[in-house]
CSV table of C-alpha atoms in Angstrom, one decimal:
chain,number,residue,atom,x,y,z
A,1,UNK,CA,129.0,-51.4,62.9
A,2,UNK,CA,125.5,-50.1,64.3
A,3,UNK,CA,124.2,-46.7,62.9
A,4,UNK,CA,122.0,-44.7,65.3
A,5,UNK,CA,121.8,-41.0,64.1
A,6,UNK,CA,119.6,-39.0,66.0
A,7,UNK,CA,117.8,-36.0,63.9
A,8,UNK,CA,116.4,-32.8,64.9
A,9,UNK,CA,113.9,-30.2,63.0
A,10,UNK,CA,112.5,-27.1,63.5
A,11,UNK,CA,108.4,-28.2,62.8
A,12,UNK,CA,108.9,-30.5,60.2
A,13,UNK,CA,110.2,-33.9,61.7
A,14,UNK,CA,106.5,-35.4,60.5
A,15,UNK,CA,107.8,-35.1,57.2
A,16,UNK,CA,111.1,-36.6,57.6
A,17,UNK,CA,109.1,-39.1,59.2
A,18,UNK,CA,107.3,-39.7,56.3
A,19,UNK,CA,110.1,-39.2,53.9
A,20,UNK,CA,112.7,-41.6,55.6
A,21,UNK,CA,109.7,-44.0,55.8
A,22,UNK,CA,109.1,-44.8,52.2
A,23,UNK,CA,112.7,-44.2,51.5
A,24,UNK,CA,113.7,-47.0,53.8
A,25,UNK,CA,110.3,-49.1,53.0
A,26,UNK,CA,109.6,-48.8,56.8
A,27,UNK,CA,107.0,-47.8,59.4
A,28,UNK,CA,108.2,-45.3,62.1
A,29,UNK,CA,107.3,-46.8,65.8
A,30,UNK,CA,106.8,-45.3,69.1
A,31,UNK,CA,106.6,-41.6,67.4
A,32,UNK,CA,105.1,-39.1,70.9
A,33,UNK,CA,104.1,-35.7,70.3
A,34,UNK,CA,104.4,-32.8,72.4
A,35,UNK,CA,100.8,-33.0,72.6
A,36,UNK,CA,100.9,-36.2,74.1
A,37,UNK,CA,102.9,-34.8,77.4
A,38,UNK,CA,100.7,-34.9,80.6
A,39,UNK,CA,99.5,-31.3,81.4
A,40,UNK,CA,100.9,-30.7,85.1
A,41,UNK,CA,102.5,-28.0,87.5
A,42,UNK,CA,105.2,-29.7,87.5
A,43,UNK,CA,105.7,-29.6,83.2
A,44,UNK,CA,107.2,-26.1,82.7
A,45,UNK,CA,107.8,-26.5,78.9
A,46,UNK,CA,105.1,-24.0,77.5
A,47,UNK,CA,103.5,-25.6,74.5
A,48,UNK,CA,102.2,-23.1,72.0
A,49,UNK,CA,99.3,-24.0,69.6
A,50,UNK,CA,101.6,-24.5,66.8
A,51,UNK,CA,104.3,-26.8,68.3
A,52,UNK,CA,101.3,-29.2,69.8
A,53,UNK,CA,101.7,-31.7,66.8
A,54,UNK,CA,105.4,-31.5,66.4
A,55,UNK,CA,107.3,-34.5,67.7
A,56,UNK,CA,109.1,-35.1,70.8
A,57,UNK,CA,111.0,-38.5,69.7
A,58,UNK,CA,109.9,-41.3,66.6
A,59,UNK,CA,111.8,-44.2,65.9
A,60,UNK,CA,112.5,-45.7,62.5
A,61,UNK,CA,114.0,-48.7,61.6
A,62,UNK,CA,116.2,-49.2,58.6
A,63,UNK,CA,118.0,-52.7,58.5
A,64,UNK,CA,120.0,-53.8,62.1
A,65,UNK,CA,119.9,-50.1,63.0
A,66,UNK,CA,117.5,-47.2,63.7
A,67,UNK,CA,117.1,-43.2,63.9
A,68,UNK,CA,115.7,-41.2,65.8
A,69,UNK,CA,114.0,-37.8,64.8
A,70,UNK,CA,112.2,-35.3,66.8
A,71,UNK,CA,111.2,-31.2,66.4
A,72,UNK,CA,113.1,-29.3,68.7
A,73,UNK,CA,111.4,-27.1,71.1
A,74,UNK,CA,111.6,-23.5,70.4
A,75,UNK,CA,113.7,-22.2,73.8
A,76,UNK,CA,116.4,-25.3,73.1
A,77,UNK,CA,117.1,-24.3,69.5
């Protein structure tokens, strides 16, 4: 059976990140952050300064399996 939880925080996720990490003696992989999106007309998701460094997906990998964490965005909470 494959595992695949997918987490959400509220500004914090780099410290899950960090804490599932050592807990699972693993590096995360492909972690984006918000400030990482392209800046276009087209991107109407208003960034404040604050949520620039939270993340918008990170992968960890624990055994066969993985989990996904991310910060959610403050108009889909």
């Amino acid at each position: 059976m494959q595992i695949r939880p997918y987490l959400t925080f509220k500004g914090n996720c780099q410290e899950a990140i960090e804490i599932y990490t050592r807990a699972f003696n693993t590096k995360a992989s492909e972690i984006m952050k918000f400030s990482d999106l392209p800046q276009s007309p087209d991107n109407s998701m208003l960034i404040s300064d604050e949520q620039k460094d939270w993340i918008i997906q990170a992968t960890i990998p624990f055994g066969d399996n993985f989990m996904r964490l991310s910060d959610c965005h403050k108009e889909r909470q």
